[in-house]
C-alpha atoms as one frame of an Amber mdcrd trajectory, in Angstrom:
protein
 139.517  74.993 144.666 138.780  78.385 143.130 140.458  77.385 139.870 138.605
  74.049 139.794 135.249  75.734 140.436 135.935  78.321 137.737 136.771  75.624
 135.185 133.665  73.630 136.157 131.507  76.758 135.797 132.944  77.527 132.355
 132.477  73.922 131.283 128.852  73.974 132.391 128.262  77.202 130.468 129.752
  75.746 127.284 127.756  72.522 127.581 124.545  74.448 128.225 125.078  76.433
 125.015 126.113  73.593 122.688 124.418  70.426 124.006 121.086  69.571 122.456
 118.955  67.644 124.913 117.459  64.351 123.740 113.756  64.667 123.024 113.951
  67.904 121.044 114.073  66.610 117.449 111.533  64.165 116.027 110.207  63.087
 112.660 106.999  61.371 111.555 107.049  58.811 108.741 104.460  56.910 106.763
 102.754  56.819 103.368 100.225  59.416 102.215  96.849  58.895 103.864  98.099
  57.292 107.065  97.205  60.393 109.125 100.525  62.145 109.692  99.144  65.698
 109.722  96.460  64.961 112.323  98.899  62.984 114.457 101.466  65.785 114.387
  98.896  68.332 115.553  97.953  66.189 118.560 101.589  65.253 119.231 102.591
  68.927 119.307  99.978  69.597 122.004 101.151  66.620 124.063 104.808  67.604
 123.737 104.017  71.132 124.906 102.327  69.689 128.004 105.088  67.156 128.664
 107.948  69.622 128.245 106.076  72.511 129.897 106.494  74.729 126.849 104.367
  77.247 125.044 102.742  75.854 121.915 104.867  78.250 119.834 107.991  76.458
 121.086 106.945  73.312 119.206 108.020  73.885 115.596 106.611  71.829 112.724
 108.874  71.433 109.687 108.085  69.727 106.388 110.531  67.185 104.966 113.797
  69.173 105.290 115.303  72.163 107.164 114.874  74.446 104.109 117.941  76.493
 104.822 118.540  76.093 101.090 115.766  76.970  98.626 113.856  74.389  96.619
 115.747  73.392  93.465 112.971  74.705  91.224 113.058  78.020  93.080 116.847
  78.087  92.767 116.722  77.573  88.993 113.600  79.564  88.054 113.156  82.080
  90.862 109.530  80.980  91.354 108.292  80.609  94.902 107.834  77.062  96.161
 104.211  75.937  96.536 102.795  72.834  98.197  99.743  71.552  96.351  96.970
  69.585  98.032  95.249  66.458  96.733  97.873  65.744  94.118  99.681  62.694
  92.873 103.190  62.864  94.367 104.438  60.602  91.569 102.939  62.612  88.727
 106.336  63.888  87.492 108.676  61.502  85.713 112.055  60.644  87.292 115.051
  62.634  86.096 118.323  61.256  84.731 121.191  59.903  86.776 123.299  63.085
  86.846 120.308  65.220  87.766 119.349  62.697  90.452 122.841  62.847  91.953
 122.683  66.650  92.005 119.234  66.622  93.616 120.004  64.231  96.431 123.404
  65.827  97.109 121.832  69.298  97.215 119.105  68.253  99.628 121.554  66.249
 101.751 123.643  69.408 102.158 120.470  71.185 103.277 119.976  68.569 106.013
 123.572  68.880 107.223 123.967  72.665 107.269 120.309  73.080 108.194 120.819
  70.973 111.305 124.048  72.616 112.437 123.110  76.117 111.331 119.425  76.197
 112.270 117.795  73.225 114.011 120.422  72.585 116.679 120.537  76.207 117.793
 116.728  76.325 117.957 116.665  73.198 120.120 119.377  74.549 122.424 117.294
  77.707 122.894 114.385  75.583 124.113 112.398  74.742 121.000 111.281  71.264
 119.948 111.195  70.415 116.242 108.870  67.847 114.664 109.387  66.934 111.004
 106.594  65.768 108.733 108.800  63.319 106.769 112.596  63.345 106.810 115.601
  62.086 104.835 114.275  58.547 105.212 111.830  59.352 102.409 114.726  59.372
  99.939 115.254  55.719 100.872 111.609  54.633 100.943 110.053  56.843  98.256
 112.720  58.271  95.920 110.115  58.701  93.179 108.537  61.547  95.190 111.618
  63.678  94.508 112.015  62.251  90.992 115.178  60.304  91.805 116.399  57.390
  89.731 119.399  56.037  91.633 120.548  52.707  93.053 119.176  52.159  96.542
 122.621  52.200  98.157 123.116  55.893  97.296 120.401  57.351  99.594 121.244
  54.732 102.231 124.891  55.825 102.222 123.932  59.491 102.574 121.455  58.602
 105.306 124.356  57.268 107.376 125.961  60.735 107.170 122.772  62.702 107.875
 121.994  64.178 111.332 119.267  62.006 112.828 116.136  62.807 114.845 115.999
  61.508 118.401 112.996  59.383 117.450 111.179  58.597 114.203 107.473  57.852
 114.670 106.380  55.439 111.953 102.609  55.374 111.541 101.718  51.857 110.454
  98.326  50.619 109.291  96.723  48.256 106.820  97.349  49.311 103.209  93.655
  48.927 102.295  92.651  51.204 105.169  95.144  53.871 104.099  94.016  53.666
 100.471  90.402  54.140 101.552  91.370  57.426 103.229  93.350  58.876 100.344
  93.855  57.589  96.807  96.865  59.698  95.848  98.995  56.561  95.491  98.069
  53.119  94.119  97.325  50.441  96.701 100.365  48.457  95.594 102.652  51.461
  96.121 101.240  52.088  99.607 101.902  48.461 100.537 105.450  48.697  99.160
 106.214  51.818 101.199 104.853  50.222 104.352 107.148  47.245 103.814 110.140
  49.555 103.297 109.394  51.482 106.473 109.087  48.216 108.398 112.552  47.260
 107.162 113.885  50.540 108.577 112.131  49.854 111.887 113.865  46.473 112.117
 117.190  47.984 111.053 117.092  50.923 113.500 114.990  49.685 116.447 116.430
  52.220 118.898 115.502  55.184 116.713 112.191  54.117 115.181 108.917  53.877
 117.082 106.237  51.866 115.308 102.750  53.171 116.101  99.386  51.644 115.247
  97.749  54.354 113.125  94.409  52.522 113.088  93.796  53.830 116.618  92.452
  57.281 117.478  94.913  60.194 117.125  94.842  60.707 120.914  95.786  57.078
 121.574  98.560  57.142 118.948  99.950  60.369 120.420  99.809  58.886 123.929
 101.892  55.909 122.762 104.351  58.334 121.150 104.720  60.355 124.351 105.352
  57.155 126.292 108.181  56.372 123.895 109.625  59.875 124.359 109.713  59.420
 128.125 111.143  55.905 128.124 113.688  56.357 125.318 114.761  59.993 125.630
 114.286  61.113 129.215 115.636  57.925 130.777 118.652  58.375 128.512 119.247
  61.754 130.198 118.977  60.107 133.629 121.578  57.524 132.689
């Protein structure tokens, strides 16, 4: 009995240190202008209340783990800057070889960033919410100047660590364009269609939210999904 209890205690200690609980890694998807930033702010508050955590324990990350520097920073040494009110498609796509290097480099950042940074943060009690994620390479490769066949990012997506849930903010393309004109109306509609394909393809991971509602109502629907999809999973 003593030996069995000792083994059980050691096993529990190992699991507690290496098991990431469901409901600690999320991402938010949608085209520019759909209201991701506002939604994430409200969602962070609701997650802190739900999980009984300090607001500082809810970490907001943009696009990727950033364990590796931006490619431009890597090549030029210049600090990475995020401009506001810009056209995300202003730069022309690069060639095939450069595209392969770019997507491979950033995919490595997702893999080692998850295992070397995100997972340990979640195990220590933090919750991470991404504004965009690897899915953007599938839906909007032009944003990162890629010019590759669609199967390439889809293949790498299959090998990428996934969030527990992906909140897709869906709305009418005309409504989104009225909020922000960084992308043409046709491009916004195309991205919405691509995200809807992902929702149908991965129904257990994606949560489709009506972004035409108030941020509080959208966040409330998101929290309901967290409880029903993540916490009931723990119970099972």
